[in-house]
JSON list of C-alpha atoms in Angstrom, two decimals:
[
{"chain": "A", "resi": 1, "resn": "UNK", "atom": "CA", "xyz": [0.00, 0.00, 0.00]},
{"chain": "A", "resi": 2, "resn": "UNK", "atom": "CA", "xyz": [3.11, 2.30, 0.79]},
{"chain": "A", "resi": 3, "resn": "UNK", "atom": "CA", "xyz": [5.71, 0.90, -1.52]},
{"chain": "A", "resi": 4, "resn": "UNK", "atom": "CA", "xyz": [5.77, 4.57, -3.70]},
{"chain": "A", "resi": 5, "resn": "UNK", "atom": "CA", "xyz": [6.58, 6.05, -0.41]},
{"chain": "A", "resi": 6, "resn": "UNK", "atom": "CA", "xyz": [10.97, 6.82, -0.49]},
{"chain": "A", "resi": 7, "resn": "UNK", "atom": "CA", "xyz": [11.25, 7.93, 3.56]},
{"chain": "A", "resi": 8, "resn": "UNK", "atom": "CA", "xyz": [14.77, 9.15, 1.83]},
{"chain": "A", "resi": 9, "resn": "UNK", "atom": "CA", "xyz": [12.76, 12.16, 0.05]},
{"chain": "A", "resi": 10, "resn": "UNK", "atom": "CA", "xyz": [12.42, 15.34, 1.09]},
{"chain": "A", "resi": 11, "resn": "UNK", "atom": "CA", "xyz": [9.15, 15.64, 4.08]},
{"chain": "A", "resi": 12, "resn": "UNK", "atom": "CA", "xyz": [7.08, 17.67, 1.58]},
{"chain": "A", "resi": 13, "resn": "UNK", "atom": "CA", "xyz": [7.63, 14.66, -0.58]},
{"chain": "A", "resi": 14, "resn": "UNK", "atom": "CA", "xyz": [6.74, 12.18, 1.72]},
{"chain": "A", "resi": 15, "resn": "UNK", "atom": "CA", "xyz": [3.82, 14.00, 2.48]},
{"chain": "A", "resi": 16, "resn": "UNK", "atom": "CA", "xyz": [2.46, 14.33, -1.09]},
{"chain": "A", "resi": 17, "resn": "UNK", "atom": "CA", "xyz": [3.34, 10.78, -1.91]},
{"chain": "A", "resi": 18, "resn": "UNK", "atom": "CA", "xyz": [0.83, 9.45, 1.12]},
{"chain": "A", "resi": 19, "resn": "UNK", "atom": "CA", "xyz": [-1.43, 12.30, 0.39]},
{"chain": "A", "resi": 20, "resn": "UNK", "atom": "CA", "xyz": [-1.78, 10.71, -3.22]},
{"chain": "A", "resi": 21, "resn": "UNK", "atom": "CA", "xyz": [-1.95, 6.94, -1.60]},
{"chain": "A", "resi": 22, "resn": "UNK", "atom": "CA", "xyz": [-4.81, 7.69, 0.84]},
{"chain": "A", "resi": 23, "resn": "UNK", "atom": "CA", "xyz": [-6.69, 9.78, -1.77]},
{"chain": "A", "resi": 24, "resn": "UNK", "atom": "CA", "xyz": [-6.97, 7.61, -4.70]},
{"chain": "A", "resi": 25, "resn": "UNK", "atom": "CA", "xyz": [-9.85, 5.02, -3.71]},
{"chain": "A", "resi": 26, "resn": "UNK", "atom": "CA", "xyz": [-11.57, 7.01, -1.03]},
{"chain": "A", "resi": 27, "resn": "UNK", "atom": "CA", "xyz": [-15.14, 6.75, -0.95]},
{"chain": "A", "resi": 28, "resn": "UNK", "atom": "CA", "xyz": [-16.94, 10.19, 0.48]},
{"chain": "A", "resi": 29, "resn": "UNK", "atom": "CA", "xyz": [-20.10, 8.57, 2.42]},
{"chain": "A", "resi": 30, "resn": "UNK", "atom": "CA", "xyz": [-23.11, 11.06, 3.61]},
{"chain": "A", "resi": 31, "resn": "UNK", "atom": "CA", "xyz": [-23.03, 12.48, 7.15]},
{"chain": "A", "resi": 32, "resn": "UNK", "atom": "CA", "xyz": [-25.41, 10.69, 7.55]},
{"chain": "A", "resi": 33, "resn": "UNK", "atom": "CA", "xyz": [-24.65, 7.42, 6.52]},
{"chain": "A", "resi": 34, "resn": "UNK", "atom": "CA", "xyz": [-21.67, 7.70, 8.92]},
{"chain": "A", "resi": 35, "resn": "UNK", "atom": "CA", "xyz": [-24.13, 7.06, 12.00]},
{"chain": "A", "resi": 36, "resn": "UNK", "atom": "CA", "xyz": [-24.15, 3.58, 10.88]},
{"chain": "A", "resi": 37, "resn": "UNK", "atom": "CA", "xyz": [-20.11, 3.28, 9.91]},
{"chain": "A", "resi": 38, "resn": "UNK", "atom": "CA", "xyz": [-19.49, 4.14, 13.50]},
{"chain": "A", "resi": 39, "resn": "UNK", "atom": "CA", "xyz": [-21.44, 1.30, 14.51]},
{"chain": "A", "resi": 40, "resn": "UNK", "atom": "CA", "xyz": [-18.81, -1.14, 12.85]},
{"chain": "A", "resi": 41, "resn": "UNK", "atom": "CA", "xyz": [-15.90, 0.39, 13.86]},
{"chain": "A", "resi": 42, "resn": "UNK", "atom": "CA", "xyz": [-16.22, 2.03, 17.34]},
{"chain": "A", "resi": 43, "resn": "UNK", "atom": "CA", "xyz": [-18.21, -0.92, 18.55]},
{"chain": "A", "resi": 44, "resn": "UNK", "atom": "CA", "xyz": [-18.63, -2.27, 22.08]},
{"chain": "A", "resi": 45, "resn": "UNK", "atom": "CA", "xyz": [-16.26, -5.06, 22.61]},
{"chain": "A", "resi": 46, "resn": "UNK", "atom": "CA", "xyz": [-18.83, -6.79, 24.66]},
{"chain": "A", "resi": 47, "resn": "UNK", "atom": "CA", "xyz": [-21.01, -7.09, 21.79]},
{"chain": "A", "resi": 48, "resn": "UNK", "atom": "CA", "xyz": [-23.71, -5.02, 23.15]},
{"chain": "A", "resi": 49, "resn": "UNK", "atom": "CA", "xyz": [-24.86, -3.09, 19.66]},
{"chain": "A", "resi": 50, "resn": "UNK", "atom": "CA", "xyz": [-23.43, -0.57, 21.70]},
{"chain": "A", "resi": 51, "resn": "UNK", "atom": "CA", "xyz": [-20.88, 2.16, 20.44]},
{"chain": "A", "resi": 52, "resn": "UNK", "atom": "CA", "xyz": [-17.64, 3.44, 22.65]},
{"chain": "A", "resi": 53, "resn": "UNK", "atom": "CA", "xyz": [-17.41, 7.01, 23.24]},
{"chain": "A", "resi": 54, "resn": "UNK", "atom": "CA", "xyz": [-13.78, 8.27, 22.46]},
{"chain": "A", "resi": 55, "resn": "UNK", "atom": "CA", "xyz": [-13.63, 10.50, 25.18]},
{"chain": "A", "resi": 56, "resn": "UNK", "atom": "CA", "xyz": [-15.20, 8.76, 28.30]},
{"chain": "A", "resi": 57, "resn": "UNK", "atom": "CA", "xyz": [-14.66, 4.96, 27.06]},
{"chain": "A", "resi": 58, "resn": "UNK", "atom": "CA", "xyz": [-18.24, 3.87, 27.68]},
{"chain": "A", "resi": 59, "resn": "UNK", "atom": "CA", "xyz": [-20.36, 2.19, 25.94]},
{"chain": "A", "resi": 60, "resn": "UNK", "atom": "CA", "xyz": [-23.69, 4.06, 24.39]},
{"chain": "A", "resi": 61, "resn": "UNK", "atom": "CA", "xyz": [-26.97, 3.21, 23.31]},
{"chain": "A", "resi": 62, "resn": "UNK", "atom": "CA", "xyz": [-27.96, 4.66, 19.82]},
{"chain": "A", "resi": 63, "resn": "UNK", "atom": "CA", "xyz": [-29.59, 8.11, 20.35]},
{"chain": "A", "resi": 64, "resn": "UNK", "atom": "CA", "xyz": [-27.39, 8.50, 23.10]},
{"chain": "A", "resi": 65, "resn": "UNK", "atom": "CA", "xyz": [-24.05, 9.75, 20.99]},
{"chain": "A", "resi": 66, "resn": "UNK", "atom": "CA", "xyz": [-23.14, 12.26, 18.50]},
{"chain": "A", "resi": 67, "resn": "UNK", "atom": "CA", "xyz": [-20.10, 12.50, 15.95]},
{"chain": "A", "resi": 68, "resn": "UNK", "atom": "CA", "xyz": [-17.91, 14.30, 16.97]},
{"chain": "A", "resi": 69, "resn": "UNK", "atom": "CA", "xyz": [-15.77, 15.91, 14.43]},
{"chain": "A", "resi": 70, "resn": "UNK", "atom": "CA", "xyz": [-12.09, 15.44, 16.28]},
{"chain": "A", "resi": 71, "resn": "UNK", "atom": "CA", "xyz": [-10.53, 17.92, 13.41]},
{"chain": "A", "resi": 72, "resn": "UNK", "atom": "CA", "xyz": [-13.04, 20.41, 14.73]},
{"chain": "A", "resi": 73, "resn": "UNK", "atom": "CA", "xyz": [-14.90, 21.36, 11.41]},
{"chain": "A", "resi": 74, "resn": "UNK", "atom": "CA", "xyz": [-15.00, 25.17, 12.11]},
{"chain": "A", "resi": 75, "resn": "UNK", "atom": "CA", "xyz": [-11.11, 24.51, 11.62]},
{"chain": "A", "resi": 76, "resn": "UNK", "atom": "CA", "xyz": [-11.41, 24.89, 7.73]},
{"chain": "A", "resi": 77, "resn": "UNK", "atom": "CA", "xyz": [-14.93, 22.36, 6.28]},
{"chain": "A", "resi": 78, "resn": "UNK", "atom": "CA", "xyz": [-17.94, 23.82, 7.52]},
{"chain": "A", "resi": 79, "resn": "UNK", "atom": "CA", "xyz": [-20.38, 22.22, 6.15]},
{"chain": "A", "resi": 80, "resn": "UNK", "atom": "CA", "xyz": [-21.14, 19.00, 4.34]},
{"chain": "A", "resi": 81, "resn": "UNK", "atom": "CA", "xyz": [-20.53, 19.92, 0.88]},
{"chain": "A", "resi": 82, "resn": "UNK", "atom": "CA", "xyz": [-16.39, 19.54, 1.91]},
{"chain": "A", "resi": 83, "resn": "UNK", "atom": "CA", "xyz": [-15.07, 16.04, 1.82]},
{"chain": "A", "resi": 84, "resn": "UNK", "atom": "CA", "xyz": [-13.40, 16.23, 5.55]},
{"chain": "A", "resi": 85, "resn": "UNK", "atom": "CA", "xyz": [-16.85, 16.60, 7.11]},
{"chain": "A", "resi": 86, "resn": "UNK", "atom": "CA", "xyz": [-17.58, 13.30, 6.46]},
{"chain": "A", "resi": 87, "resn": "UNK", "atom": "CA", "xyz": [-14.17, 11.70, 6.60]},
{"chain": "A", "resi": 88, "resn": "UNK", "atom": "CA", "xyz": [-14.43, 8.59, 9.42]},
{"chain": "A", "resi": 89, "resn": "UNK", "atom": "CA", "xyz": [-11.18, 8.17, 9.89]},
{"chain": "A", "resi": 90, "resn": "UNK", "atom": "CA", "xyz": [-11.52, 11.76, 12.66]},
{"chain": "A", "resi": 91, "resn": "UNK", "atom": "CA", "xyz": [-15.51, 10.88, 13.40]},
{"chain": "A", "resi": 92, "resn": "UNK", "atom": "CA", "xyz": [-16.01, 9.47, 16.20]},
{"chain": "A", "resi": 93, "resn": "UNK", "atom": "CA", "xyz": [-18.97, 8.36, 18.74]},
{"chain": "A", "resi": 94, "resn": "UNK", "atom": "CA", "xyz": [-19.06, 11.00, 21.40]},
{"chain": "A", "resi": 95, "resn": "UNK", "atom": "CA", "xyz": [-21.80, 12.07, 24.22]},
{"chain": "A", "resi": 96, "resn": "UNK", "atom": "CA", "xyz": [-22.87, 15.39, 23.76]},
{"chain": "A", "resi": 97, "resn": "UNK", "atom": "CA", "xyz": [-22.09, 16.36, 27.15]},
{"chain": "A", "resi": 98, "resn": "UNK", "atom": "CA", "xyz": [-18.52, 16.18, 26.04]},
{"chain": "A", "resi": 99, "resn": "UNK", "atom": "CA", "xyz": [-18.57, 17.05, 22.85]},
{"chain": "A", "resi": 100, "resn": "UNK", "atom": "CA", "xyz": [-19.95, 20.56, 23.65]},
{"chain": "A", "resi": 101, "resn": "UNK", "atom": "CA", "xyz": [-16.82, 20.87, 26.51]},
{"chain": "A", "resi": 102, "resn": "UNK", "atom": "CA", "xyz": [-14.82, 20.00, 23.81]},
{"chain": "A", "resi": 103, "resn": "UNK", "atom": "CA", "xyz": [-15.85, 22.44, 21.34]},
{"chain": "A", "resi": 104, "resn": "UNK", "atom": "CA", "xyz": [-13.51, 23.50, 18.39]},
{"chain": "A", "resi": 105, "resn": "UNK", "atom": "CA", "xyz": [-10.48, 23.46, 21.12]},
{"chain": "A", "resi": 106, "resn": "UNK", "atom": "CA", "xyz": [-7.03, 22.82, 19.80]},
{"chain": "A", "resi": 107, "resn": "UNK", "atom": "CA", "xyz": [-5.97, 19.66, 21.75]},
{"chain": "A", "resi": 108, "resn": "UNK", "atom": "CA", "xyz": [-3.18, 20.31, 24.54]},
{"chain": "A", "resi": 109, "resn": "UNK", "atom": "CA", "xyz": [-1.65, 19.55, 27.84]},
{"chain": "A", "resi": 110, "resn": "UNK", "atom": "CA", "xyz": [-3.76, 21.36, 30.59]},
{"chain": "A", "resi": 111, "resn": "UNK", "atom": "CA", "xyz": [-1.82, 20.69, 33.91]},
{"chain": "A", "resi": 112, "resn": "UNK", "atom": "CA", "xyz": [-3.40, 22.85, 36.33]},
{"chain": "A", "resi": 113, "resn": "UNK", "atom": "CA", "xyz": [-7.44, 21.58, 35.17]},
{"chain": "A", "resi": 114, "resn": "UNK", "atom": "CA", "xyz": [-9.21, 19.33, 37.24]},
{"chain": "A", "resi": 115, "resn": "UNK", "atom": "CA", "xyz": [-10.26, 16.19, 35.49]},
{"chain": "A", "resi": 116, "resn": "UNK", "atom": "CA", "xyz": [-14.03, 15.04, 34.67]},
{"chain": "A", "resi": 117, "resn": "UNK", "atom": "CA", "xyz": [-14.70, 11.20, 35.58]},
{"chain": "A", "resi": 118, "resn": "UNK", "atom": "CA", "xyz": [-12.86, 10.14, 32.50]},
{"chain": "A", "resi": 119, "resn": "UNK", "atom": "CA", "xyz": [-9.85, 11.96, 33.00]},
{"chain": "A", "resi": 120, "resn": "UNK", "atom": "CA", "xyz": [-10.22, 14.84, 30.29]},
{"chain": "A", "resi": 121, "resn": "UNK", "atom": "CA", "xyz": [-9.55, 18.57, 31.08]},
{"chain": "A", "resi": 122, "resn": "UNK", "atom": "CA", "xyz": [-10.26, 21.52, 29.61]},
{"chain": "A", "resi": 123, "resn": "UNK", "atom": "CA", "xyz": [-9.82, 25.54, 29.87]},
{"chain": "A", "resi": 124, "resn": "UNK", "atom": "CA", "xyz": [-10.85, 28.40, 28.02]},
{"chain": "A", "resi": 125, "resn": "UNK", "atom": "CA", "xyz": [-8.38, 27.36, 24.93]},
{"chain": "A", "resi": 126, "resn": "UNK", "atom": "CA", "xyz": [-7.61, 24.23, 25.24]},
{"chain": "A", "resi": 127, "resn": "UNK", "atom": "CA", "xyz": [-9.15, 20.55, 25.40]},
{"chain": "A", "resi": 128, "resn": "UNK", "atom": "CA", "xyz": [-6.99, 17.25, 27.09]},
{"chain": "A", "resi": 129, "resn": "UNK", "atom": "CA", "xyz": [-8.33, 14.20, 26.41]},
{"chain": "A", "resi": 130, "resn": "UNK", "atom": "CA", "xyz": [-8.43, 11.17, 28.96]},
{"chain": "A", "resi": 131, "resn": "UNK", "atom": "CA", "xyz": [-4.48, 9.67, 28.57]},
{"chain": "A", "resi": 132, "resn": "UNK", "atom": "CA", "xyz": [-6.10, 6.46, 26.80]},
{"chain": "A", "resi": 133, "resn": "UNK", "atom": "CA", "xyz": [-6.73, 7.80, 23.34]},
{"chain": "A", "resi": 134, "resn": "UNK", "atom": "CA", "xyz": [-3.83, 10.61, 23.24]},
{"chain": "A", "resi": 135, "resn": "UNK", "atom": "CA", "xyz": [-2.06, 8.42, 20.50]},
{"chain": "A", "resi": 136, "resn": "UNK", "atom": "CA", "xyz": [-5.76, 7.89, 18.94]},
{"chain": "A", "resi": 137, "resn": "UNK", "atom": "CA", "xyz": [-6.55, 11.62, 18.78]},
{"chain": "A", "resi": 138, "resn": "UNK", "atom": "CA", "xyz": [-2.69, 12.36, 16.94]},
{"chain": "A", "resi": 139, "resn": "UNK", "atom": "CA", "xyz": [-2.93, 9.57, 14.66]},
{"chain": "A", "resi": 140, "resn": "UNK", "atom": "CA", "xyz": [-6.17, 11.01, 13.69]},
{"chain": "A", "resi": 141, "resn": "UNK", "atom": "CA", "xyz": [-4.96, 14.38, 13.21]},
{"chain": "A", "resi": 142, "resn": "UNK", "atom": "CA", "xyz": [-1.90, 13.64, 10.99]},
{"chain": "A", "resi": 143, "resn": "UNK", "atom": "CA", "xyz": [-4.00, 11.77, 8.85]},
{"chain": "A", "resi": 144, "resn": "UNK", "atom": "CA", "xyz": [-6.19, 14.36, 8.04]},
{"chain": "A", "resi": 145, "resn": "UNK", "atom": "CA", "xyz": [-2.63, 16.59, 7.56]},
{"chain": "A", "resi": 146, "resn": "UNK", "atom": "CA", "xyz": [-2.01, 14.12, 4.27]},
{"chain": "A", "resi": 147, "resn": "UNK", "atom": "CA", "xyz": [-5.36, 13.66, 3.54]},
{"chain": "A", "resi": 148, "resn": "UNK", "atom": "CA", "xyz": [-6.19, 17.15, 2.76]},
{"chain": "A", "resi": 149, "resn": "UNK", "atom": "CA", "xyz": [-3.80, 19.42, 1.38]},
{"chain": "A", "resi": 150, "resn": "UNK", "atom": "CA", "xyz": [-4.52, 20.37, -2.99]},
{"chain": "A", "resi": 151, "resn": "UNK", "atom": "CA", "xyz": [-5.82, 23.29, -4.86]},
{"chain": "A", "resi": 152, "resn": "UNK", "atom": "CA", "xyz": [-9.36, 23.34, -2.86]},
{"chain": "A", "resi": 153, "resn": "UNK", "atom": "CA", "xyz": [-8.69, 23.07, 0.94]},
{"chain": "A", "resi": 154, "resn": "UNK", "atom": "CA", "xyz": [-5.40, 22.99, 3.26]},
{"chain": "A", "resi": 155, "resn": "UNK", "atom": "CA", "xyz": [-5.16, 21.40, 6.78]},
{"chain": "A", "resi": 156, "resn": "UNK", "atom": "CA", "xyz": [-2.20, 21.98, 8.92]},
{"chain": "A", "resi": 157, "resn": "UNK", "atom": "CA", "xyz": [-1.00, 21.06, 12.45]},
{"chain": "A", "resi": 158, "resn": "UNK", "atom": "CA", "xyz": [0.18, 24.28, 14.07]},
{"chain": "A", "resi": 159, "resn": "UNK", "atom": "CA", "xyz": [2.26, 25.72, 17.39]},
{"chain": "A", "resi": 160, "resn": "UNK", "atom": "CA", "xyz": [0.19, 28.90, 17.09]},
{"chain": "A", "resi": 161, "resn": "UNK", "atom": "CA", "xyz": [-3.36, 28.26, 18.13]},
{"chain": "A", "resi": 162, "resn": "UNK", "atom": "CA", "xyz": [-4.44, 31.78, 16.52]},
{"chain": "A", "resi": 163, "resn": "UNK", "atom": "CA", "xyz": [-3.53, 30.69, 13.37]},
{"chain": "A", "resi": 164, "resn": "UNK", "atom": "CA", "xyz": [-7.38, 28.95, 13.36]},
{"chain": "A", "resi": 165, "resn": "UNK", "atom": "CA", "xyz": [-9.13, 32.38, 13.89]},
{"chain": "A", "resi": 166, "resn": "UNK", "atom": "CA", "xyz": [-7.43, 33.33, 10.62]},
{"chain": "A", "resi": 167, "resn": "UNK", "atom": "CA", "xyz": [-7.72, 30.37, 8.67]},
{"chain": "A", "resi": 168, "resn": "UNK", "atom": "CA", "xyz": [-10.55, 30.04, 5.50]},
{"chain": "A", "resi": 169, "resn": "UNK", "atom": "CA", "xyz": [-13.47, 28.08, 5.98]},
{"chain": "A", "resi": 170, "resn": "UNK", "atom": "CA", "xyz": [-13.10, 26.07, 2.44]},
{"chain": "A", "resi": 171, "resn": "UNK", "atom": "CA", "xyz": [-9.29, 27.23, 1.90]},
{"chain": "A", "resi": 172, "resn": "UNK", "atom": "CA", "xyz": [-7.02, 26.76, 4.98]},
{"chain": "A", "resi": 173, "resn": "UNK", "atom": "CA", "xyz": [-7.84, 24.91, 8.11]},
{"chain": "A", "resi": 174, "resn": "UNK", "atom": "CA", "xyz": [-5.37, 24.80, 11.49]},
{"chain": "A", "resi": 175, "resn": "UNK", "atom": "CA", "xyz": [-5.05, 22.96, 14.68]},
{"chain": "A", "resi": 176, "resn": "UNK", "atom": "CA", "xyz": [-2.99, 22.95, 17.15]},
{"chain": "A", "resi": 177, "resn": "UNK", "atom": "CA", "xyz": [-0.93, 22.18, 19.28]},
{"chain": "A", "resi": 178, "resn": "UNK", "atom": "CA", "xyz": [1.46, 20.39, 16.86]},
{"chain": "A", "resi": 179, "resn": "UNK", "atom": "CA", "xyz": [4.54, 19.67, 19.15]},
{"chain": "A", "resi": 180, "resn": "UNK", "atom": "CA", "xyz": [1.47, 18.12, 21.67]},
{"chain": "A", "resi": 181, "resn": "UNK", "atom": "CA", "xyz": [0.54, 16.27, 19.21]},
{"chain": "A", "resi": 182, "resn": "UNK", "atom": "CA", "xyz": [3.42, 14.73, 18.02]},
{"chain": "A", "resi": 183, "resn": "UNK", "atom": "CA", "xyz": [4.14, 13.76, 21.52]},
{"chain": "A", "resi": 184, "resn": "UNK", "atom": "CA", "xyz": [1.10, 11.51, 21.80]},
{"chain": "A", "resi": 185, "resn": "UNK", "atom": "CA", "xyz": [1.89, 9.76, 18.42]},
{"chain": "A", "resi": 186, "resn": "UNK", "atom": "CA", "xyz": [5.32, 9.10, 20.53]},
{"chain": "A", "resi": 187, "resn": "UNK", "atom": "CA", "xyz": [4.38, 8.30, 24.60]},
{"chain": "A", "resi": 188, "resn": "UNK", "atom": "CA", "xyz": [0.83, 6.52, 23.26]},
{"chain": "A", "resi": 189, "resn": "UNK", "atom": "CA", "xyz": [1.51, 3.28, 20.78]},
{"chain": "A", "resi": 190, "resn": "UNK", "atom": "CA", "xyz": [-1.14, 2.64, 18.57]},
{"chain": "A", "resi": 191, "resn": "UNK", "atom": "CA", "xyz": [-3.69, -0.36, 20.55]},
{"chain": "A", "resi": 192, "resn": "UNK", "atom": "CA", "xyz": [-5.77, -2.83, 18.80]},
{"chain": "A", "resi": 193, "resn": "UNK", "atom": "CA", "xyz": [-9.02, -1.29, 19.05]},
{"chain": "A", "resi": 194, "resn": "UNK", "atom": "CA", "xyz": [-7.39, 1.58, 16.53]},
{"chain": "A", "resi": 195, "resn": "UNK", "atom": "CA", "xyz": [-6.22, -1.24, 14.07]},
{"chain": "A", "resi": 196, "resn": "UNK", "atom": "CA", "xyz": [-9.50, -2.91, 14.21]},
{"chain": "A", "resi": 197, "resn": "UNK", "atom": "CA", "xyz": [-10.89, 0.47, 13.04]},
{"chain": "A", "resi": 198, "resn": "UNK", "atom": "CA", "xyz": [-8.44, 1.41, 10.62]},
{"chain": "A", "resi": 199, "resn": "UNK", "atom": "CA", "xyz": [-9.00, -1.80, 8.89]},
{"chain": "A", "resi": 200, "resn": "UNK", "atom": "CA", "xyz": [-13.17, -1.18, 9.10]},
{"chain": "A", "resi": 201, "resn": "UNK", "atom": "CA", "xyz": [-12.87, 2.02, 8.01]},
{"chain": "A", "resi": 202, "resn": "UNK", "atom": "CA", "xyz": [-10.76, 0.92, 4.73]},
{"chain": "A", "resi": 203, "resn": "UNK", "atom": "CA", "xyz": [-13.57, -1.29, 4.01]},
{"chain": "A", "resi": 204, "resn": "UNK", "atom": "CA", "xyz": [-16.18, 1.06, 4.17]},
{"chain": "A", "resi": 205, "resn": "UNK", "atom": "CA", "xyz": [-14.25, 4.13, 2.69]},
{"chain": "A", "resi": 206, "resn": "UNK", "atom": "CA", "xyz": [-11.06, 2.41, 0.95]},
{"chain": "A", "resi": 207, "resn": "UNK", "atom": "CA", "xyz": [-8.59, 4.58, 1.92]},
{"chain": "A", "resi": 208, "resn": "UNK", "atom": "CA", "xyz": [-6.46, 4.34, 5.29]},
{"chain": "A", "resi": 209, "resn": "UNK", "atom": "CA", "xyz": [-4.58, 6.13, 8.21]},
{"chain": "A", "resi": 210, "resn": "UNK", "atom": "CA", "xyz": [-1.10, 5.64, 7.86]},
{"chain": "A", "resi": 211, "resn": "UNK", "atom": "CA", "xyz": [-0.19, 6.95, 10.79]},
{"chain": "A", "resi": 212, "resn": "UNK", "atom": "CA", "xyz": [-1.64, 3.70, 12.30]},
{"chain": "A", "resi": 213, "resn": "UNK", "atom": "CA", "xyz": [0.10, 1.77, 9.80]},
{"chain": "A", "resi": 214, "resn": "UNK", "atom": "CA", "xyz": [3.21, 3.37, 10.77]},
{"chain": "A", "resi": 215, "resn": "UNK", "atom": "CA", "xyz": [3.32, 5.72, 13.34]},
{"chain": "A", "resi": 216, "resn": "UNK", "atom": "CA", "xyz": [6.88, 6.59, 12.76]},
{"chain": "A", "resi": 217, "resn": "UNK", "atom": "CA", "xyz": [6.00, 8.52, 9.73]},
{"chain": "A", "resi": 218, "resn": "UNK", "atom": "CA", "xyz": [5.05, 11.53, 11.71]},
{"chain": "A", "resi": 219, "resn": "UNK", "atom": "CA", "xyz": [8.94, 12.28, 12.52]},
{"chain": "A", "resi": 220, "resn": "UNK", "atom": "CA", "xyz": [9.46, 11.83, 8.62]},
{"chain": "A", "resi": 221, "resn": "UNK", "atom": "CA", "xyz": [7.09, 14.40, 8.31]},
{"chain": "A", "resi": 222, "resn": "UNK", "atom": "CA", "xyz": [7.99, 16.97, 11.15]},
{"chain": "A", "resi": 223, "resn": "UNK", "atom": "CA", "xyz": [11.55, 16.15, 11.53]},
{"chain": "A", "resi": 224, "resn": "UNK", "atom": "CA", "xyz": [12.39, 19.51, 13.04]},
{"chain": "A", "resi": 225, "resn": "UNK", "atom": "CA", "xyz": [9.91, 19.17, 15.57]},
{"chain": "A", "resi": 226, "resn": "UNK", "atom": "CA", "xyz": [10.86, 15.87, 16.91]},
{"chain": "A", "resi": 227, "resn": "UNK", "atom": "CA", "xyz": [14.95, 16.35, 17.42]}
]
């Protein structure tokens, strides 16, 4: 799948090459039709019909979760009509509880916040999720880094959280905080539960993260930032 991909290249290179990989089959899928991809690949181990909520871990009835854009969408796709809306590789089941605290926050340590029950904090700026899915919530991000950068619409991952007041609904999207991030691709391995749903989600969409696939791409990429 990522034989075209020379790690010997220059990281703009590298980053254009997987952009290209993970682009060619995709499959855009309604918003809508999404409600039911989550099903498959954010399910309940137990085997409840259940889905797991990526911020508190529990399981949740249907009606009793939202999708929660993890690249917030006011971050550069707001509406429908842009192909990263609907992207499942960053939706994920979420209760709405959480998803409002979460808001369109750039992700980020937040060491002086007191913790909800799950272990996520928050503060006017910033949103920490529980320790659990740090890895998850990079991973997702640096996907949608290579996923979505031509002529129409440009994501980046970003030290300076102002750049997303700035940025161009339809033309430029940023999140932050990149060095953060890059640090939970690092300290959080990817689990099975995130290969299960890569592999779901390449079924469904036929296109995949390869971030899961090999997590050691993101120094490749921001080579800089990691030494």
């Amino acid at each position: 799948y990522y034989k075209r991909v020379n790690l010997n290249d220059d990281s703009e290179v590298i980053k254009e090459t997987l952009g290209q990989i993970i682009s060619a089959n995709y499959v855009k899928h309604s918003y809508k039709y999404n409600n039911t991809v989550l099903k498959y690949t954010d399910p309940d181990p137990k085997g409840s019909g259940k889905a797991i909520c990526i911020y508190s871990g529990r399981a949740l009835e249907s009606g009793a979760w939202n999708k929660e854009h993890v690249w917030a969408k006011s971050h550069g796709f707001p509406n429908e009509s842009y192909e990263p809306y609907c992207d499942a590789h960053h939706l994920r089941p979420s209760t709405t509880k959480i998803n409002s605290t979460r808001s369109n926050k750039d992700f980020g340590e937040v060491p002086n916040a007191t913790p909800d029950a799950y272990g996520n904090k928050t503060n006017n700026d910033l949103f920490e999720p529980r320790d659990e899915v740090k890895g998850d919530i990079a991973r997702m991000l640096l996907y949608m880094v290579v996923r979505y950068e031509d002529s129409t619409l440009d994501l980046e991952l970003t030290n300076d959280t102002t750049l997303a007041s700035k940025a161009e609904n339809g033309t430029e999207g940023y999140i932050g905080i990149l060095n953060t991030i890059l640090k939970w691709n690092f300290e959080d391995p990817v689990d099975s539960r995130e290969l299960y749903r890569n592999e779901e989600i390449y079924k469904e969409q036929g296109n995949r993260n390869p971030f899961i696939d090999h997590p050691e791409l993101a120094y490749y990429l921001y080579k800089t930032e990691c030494e």
